[in-house]
Amino acid sequence: MYENTYRENATNGNIIIYIALDDYMDFFHEWDNSTFKKRDMHPDLAEFLDLCSEDIPLKKKLELQFCVKNEHREKSKEDLILASYRNYYEFFGRTENKKIKRNFLNALFLVFFALVFILLHTLLIESATSNIWSKVFLEGLLIGGWVFMWEALHMASFGSQELFQRSREIKRFLKADVSFQYKSNNY
């Protein structure tokens, strides 16, 4: 039960995920030397957020609170973290959308080939001889057509569920409220 692990914001009903940072730099991947706005989120933090998201139903909105230890507020560093956070999830959102499109395109190609095989079977069955090889070929066309059709249906329905789920999680992260808290003591 996520209610036992996460607090709910009493004013808006959002589920709050607390992230403790010793300083602002803990947000970023330590081996990423690109400019701050383009730097990646730390992989352990991304994994933590993904695990939290799996626990919380998708219908619930998220609120991320970064609790920065022993720091005074620096608006410029907060802005860098927010920009990097948005860039990170926007990139993965685009990636998931490409995967979904590719999945449906592949399904369309499979439907096309299935229809071609079934149509060929229908056209050639009239002119087929009673030869065993022609019967095997025709049955192969029919079976191949149905196998391609099944694979297309499987890919478009069952194969896309996980992609849609991930896409919805990413959109939820992009819509999440992000705030910063500062603690001078251990939290």
mmCIF file of C-alpha atoms in Angstrom:
data_model
loop_
_atom_site.group_PDB
_atom_site.id
_atom_site.type_symbol
_atom_site.label_atom_id
_atom_site.label_comp_id
_atom_site.label_asym_id
_atom_site.label_seq_id
_atom_site.Cartn_x
_atom_site.Cartn_y
_atom_site.Cartn_z
ATOM 1 C CA MET A 1 0.000 0.000 0.000
ATOM 2 C CA TYR A 2 1.509 3.276 -1.127
ATOM 3 C CA GLU A 3 -0.423 5.182 1.573
ATOM 4 C CA ASN A 4 1.885 3.718 4.222
ATOM 5 C CA THR A 5 5.039 4.794 2.384
ATOM 6 C CA TYR A 6 4.214 8.194 0.902
ATOM 7 C CA ARG A 7 2.474 11.244 2.323
ATOM 8 C CA GLU A 8 -0.383 12.952 0.580
ATOM 9 C CA ASN A 9 -0.522 16.726 0.239
ATOM 10 C CA ALA A 10 -3.651 17.712 2.181
ATOM 11 C CA THR A 11 -4.398 20.720 -0.012
ATOM 12 C CA ASN A 12 -4.271 19.161 -3.485
ATOM 13 C CA GLY A 13 -4.159 15.368 -2.946
ATOM 14 C CA ASN A 14 -0.801 14.945 -4.683
ATOM 15 C CA ILE A 15 1.477 12.176 -3.460
ATOM 16 C CA ILE A 16 4.731 13.602 -2.109
ATOM 17 C CA ILE A 17 8.065 11.953 -2.858
ATOM 18 C CA TYR A 18 10.908 13.252 -0.697
ATOM 19 C CA ILE A 19 14.408 13.267 -2.141
ATOM 20 C CA ALA A 20 17.281 13.994 0.244
ATOM 21 C CA LEU A 21 20.315 15.749 -1.238
ATOM 22 C CA ASP A 22 23.476 16.586 0.686
ATOM 23 C CA ASP A 23 24.004 19.409 -1.800
ATOM 24 C CA TYR A 24 22.706 20.473 -5.195
ATOM 25 C CA MET A 25 25.365 18.500 -7.092
ATOM 26 C CA ASP A 26 23.986 15.197 -5.786
ATOM 27 C CA PHE A 27 21.147 15.579 -8.276
ATOM 28 C CA PHE A 28 23.487 15.272 -11.257
ATOM 29 C CA HIS A 29 25.351 12.274 -12.650
ATOM 30 C CA GLU A 30 28.913 12.695 -11.386
ATOM 31 C CA TRP A 31 30.535 11.471 -14.637
ATOM 32 C CA ASP A 32 28.546 13.771 -16.911
ATOM 33 C CA ASN A 33 30.763 16.717 -17.862
ATOM 34 C CA SER A 34 28.281 18.535 -20.114
ATOM 35 C CA THR A 35 26.828 21.928 -19.288
ATOM 36 C CA PHE A 36 24.558 21.939 -16.270
ATOM 37 C CA LYS A 37 21.334 22.439 -18.205
ATOM 38 C CA LYS A 38 22.104 19.358 -20.303
ATOM 39 C CA ARG A 39 23.492 17.185 -17.502
ATOM 40 C CA ASP A 40 21.802 13.917 -16.722
ATOM 41 C CA MET A 41 20.014 13.183 -13.525
ATOM 42 C CA HIS A 42 21.931 10.811 -11.287
ATOM 43 C CA PRO A 43 21.001 7.219 -12.337
ATOM 44 C CA ASP A 44 20.315 6.174 -8.744
ATOM 45 C CA LEU A 45 17.888 9.061 -8.367
ATOM 46 C CA ALA A 46 16.162 8.196 -11.659
ATOM 47 C CA GLU A 47 15.852 4.566 -10.541
ATOM 48 C CA PHE A 48 14.474 5.671 -7.158
ATOM 49 C CA LEU A 49 11.849 7.851 -8.848
ATOM 50 C CA ASP A 50 10.870 5.013 -11.199
ATOM 51 C CA LEU A 51 10.443 2.629 -8.263
ATOM 52 C CA CYS A 52 8.324 5.195 -6.426
ATOM 53 C CA SER A 53 6.205 5.734 -9.533
ATOM 54 C CA GLU A 54 5.556 1.995 -9.834
ATOM 55 C CA ASP A 55 4.207 1.977 -6.255
ATOM 56 C CA ILE A 56 1.812 4.880 -6.794
ATOM 57 C CA PRO A 57 -1.275 4.467 -9.032
ATOM 58 C CA LEU A 58 -1.083 6.473 -12.255
ATOM 59 C CA LYS A 59 -4.286 8.348 -11.456
ATOM 60 C CA LYS A 60 -2.481 10.066 -8.553
ATOM 61 C CA LYS A 61 -0.443 13.191 -9.275
ATOM 62 C CA LEU A 62 3.076 13.532 -7.920
ATOM 63 C CA GLU A 63 4.890 16.210 -5.994
ATOM 64 C CA LEU A 64 8.663 16.038 -5.639
ATOM 65 C CA GLN A 65 10.306 17.745 -2.689
ATOM 66 C CA PHE A 66 14.066 17.995 -2.762
ATOM 67 C CA CYS A 67 15.334 18.333 0.810
ATOM 68 C CA VAL A 68 18.768 19.944 0.552
ATOM 69 C CA LYS A 69 20.929 19.492 3.638
ATOM 70 C CA ASN A 70 23.158 22.245 5.030
ATOM 71 C CA GLU A 71 22.524 24.621 2.141
ATOM 72 C CA HIS A 72 21.082 28.031 1.829
ATOM 73 C CA ARG A 73 18.761 28.656 -1.070
ATOM 74 C CA GLU A 74 20.399 29.365 -4.422
ATOM 75 C CA LYS A 75 17.768 30.098 -7.047
ATOM 76 C CA SER A 76 20.206 29.630 -9.925
ATOM 77 C CA LYS A 77 21.056 26.075 -8.809
ATOM 78 C CA GLU A 78 17.376 25.277 -8.304
ATOM 79 C CA ASP A 79 16.711 26.471 -11.849
ATOM 80 C CA LEU A 80 19.530 24.263 -13.181
ATOM 81 C CA ILE A 81 18.069 21.236 -11.432
ATOM 82 C CA LEU A 82 14.575 22.004 -12.726
ATOM 83 C CA ALA A 83 15.860 22.464 -16.291
ATOM 84 C CA SER A 84 17.872 19.248 -16.114
ATOM 85 C CA TYR A 85 14.887 17.377 -14.631
ATOM 86 C CA ARG A 86 12.594 18.579 -17.444
ATOM 87 C CA ASN A 87 15.185 17.816 -20.140
ATOM 88 C CA TYR A 88 15.681 14.309 -18.742
ATOM 89 C CA TYR A 89 11.993 13.380 -18.797
ATOM 90 C CA GLU A 90 11.246 15.202 -22.063
ATOM 91 C CA PHE A 91 13.996 13.158 -23.736
ATOM 92 C CA PHE A 92 12.589 9.883 -22.424
ATOM 93 C CA GLY A 93 9.072 10.992 -23.353
ATOM 94 C CA ARG A 94 10.169 11.517 -26.958
ATOM 95 C CA THR A 95 11.968 8.164 -26.907
ATOM 96 C CA GLU A 96 8.863 6.336 -25.670
ATOM 97 C CA ASN A 97 6.690 8.043 -28.291
ATOM 98 C CA LYS A 98 9.117 6.885 -30.997
ATOM 99 C CA LYS A 99 8.931 3.331 -29.663
ATOM 100 C CA ILE A 100 5.131 3.426 -29.718
ATOM 101 C CA LYS A 101 5.083 4.732 -33.305
ATOM 102 C CA ARG A 102 7.647 2.136 -34.383
ATOM 103 C CA ASN A 103 5.594 -0.602 -32.741
ATOM 104 C CA PHE A 104 2.442 0.399 -34.628
ATOM 105 C CA LEU A 105 4.325 0.783 -37.907
ATOM 106 C CA ASN A 106 5.708 -2.734 -37.515
ATOM 107 C CA ALA A 107 2.203 -3.985 -36.764
ATOM 108 C CA LEU A 108 0.909 -2.307 -39.942
ATOM 109 C CA PHE A 109 3.638 -3.947 -42.017
ATOM 110 C CA LEU A 110 2.724 -7.319 -40.536
ATOM 111 C CA VAL A 111 -0.971 -6.759 -41.338
ATOM 112 C CA PHE A 112 -0.007 -5.856 -44.902
ATOM 113 C CA PHE A 113 2.049 -9.029 -45.348
ATOM 114 C CA ALA A 114 -0.680 -11.116 -43.708
ATOM 115 C CA LEU A 115 -3.272 -9.773 -46.134
ATOM 116 C CA VAL A 116 -0.938 -10.350 -49.093
ATOM 117 C CA PHE A 117 -0.344 -13.968 -48.051
ATOM 118 C CA ILE A 118 -4.050 -14.639 -47.485
ATOM 119 C CA LEU A 119 -4.970 -12.940 -50.781
ATOM 120 C CA LEU A 120 -2.333 -14.979 -52.644
ATOM 121 C CA HIS A 121 -3.715 -18.136 -51.067
ATOM 122 C CA THR A 122 -7.245 -17.200 -52.158
ATOM 123 C CA LEU A 123 -6.171 -16.386 -55.730
ATOM 124 C CA LEU A 124 -3.910 -19.416 -56.205
ATOM 125 C CA ILE A 125 -6.158 -22.065 -54.659
ATOM 126 C CA GLU A 126 -8.398 -22.024 -57.741
ATOM 127 C CA SER A 127 -5.549 -22.733 -60.153
ATOM 128 C CA ALA A 128 -3.590 -25.126 -57.945
ATOM 129 C CA THR A 129 -2.851 -28.623 -59.115
ATOM 130 C CA SER A 130 -3.315 -31.639 -56.916
ATOM 131 C CA ASN A 131 0.452 -31.830 -56.577
ATOM 132 C CA ILE A 132 1.638 -32.229 -52.957
ATOM 133 C CA TRP A 133 4.123 -29.342 -53.302
ATOM 134 C CA SER A 134 1.481 -26.905 -54.472
ATOM 135 C CA LYS A 135 -0.773 -27.913 -51.554
ATOM 136 C CA VAL A 136 2.100 -27.437 -49.095
ATOM 137 C CA PHE A 137 2.878 -24.033 -50.635
ATOM 138 C CA LEU A 138 -0.774 -22.917 -50.407
ATOM 139 C CA GLU A 139 -1.119 -24.102 -46.809
ATOM 140 C CA GLY A 140 2.134 -22.287 -45.997
ATOM 141 C CA LEU A 141 0.693 -19.065 -47.431
ATOM 142 C CA LEU A 142 -2.485 -19.426 -45.387
ATOM 143 C CA ILE A 143 -0.698 -20.319 -42.152
ATOM 144 C CA GLY A 144 1.909 -17.588 -42.705
ATOM 145 C CA GLY A 145 -0.851 -15.033 -43.268
ATOM 146 C CA TRP A 146 -2.607 -15.930 -40.031
ATOM 147 C CA VAL A 147 0.666 -15.998 -38.085
ATOM 148 C CA PHE A 148 1.554 -12.504 -39.360
ATOM 149 C CA MET A 149 -1.959 -11.294 -38.515
ATOM 150 C CA TRP A 150 -1.744 -12.702 -34.986
ATOM 151 C CA GLU A 151 1.686 -11.160 -34.450
ATOM 152 C CA ALA A 152 0.381 -7.775 -35.633
ATOM 153 C CA LEU A 153 -2.555 -7.960 -33.220
ATOM 154 C CA HIS A 154 -0.278 -9.056 -30.391
ATOM 155 C CA MET A 155 2.207 -6.269 -31.104
ATOM 156 C CA ALA A 156 -0.475 -3.559 -31.341
ATOM 157 C CA SER A 157 -2.327 -4.613 -28.203
ATOM 158 C CA PHE A 158 -0.293 -6.597 -25.704
ATOM 159 C CA GLY A 159 3.124 -5.379 -26.844
ATOM 160 C CA SER A 160 2.143 -1.735 -26.506
ATOM 161 C CA GLN A 161 0.732 -1.870 -22.989
ATOM 162 C CA GLU A 162 4.104 -1.497 -21.289
ATOM 163 C CA LEU A 163 5.080 1.324 -23.651
ATOM 164 C CA PHE A 164 1.853 3.220 -22.917
ATOM 165 C CA GLN A 165 2.341 2.654 -19.183
ATOM 166 C CA ARG A 166 5.868 4.071 -19.299
ATOM 167 C CA SER A 167 4.721 7.013 -21.412
ATOM 168 C CA ARG A 168 2.029 7.863 -18.861
ATOM 169 C CA GLU A 169 4.573 7.653 -16.019
ATOM 170 C CA ILE A 170 6.895 10.049 -17.842
ATOM 171 C CA LYS A 171 4.046 12.498 -18.491
ATOM 172 C CA ARG A 172 3.179 12.341 -14.803
ATOM 173 C CA PHE A 173 6.796 13.209 -13.898
ATOM 174 C CA LEU A 174 6.694 16.155 -16.310
ATOM 175 C CA LYS A 175 3.488 17.449 -14.692
ATOM 176 C CA ALA A 176 4.785 16.921 -11.148
ATOM 177 C CA ASP A 177 5.220 19.904 -8.849
ATOM 178 C CA VAL A 178 8.855 20.243 -7.831
ATOM 179 C CA SER A 179 9.895 22.178 -4.739
ATOM 180 C CA PHE A 180 12.945 22.592 -2.529
ATOM 181 C CA GLN A 181 13.276 22.501 1.243
ATOM 182 C CA TYR A 182 16.368 23.343 3.218
ATOM 183 C CA LYS A 183 17.456 21.660 6.437
ATOM 184 C CA SER A 184 20.363 22.679 8.586
ATOM 185 C CA ASN A 185 20.096 19.570 10.765
ATOM 186 C CA ASN A 186 19.935 15.911 9.854
ATOM 187 C CA TYR A 187 16.603 14.925 8.383
#
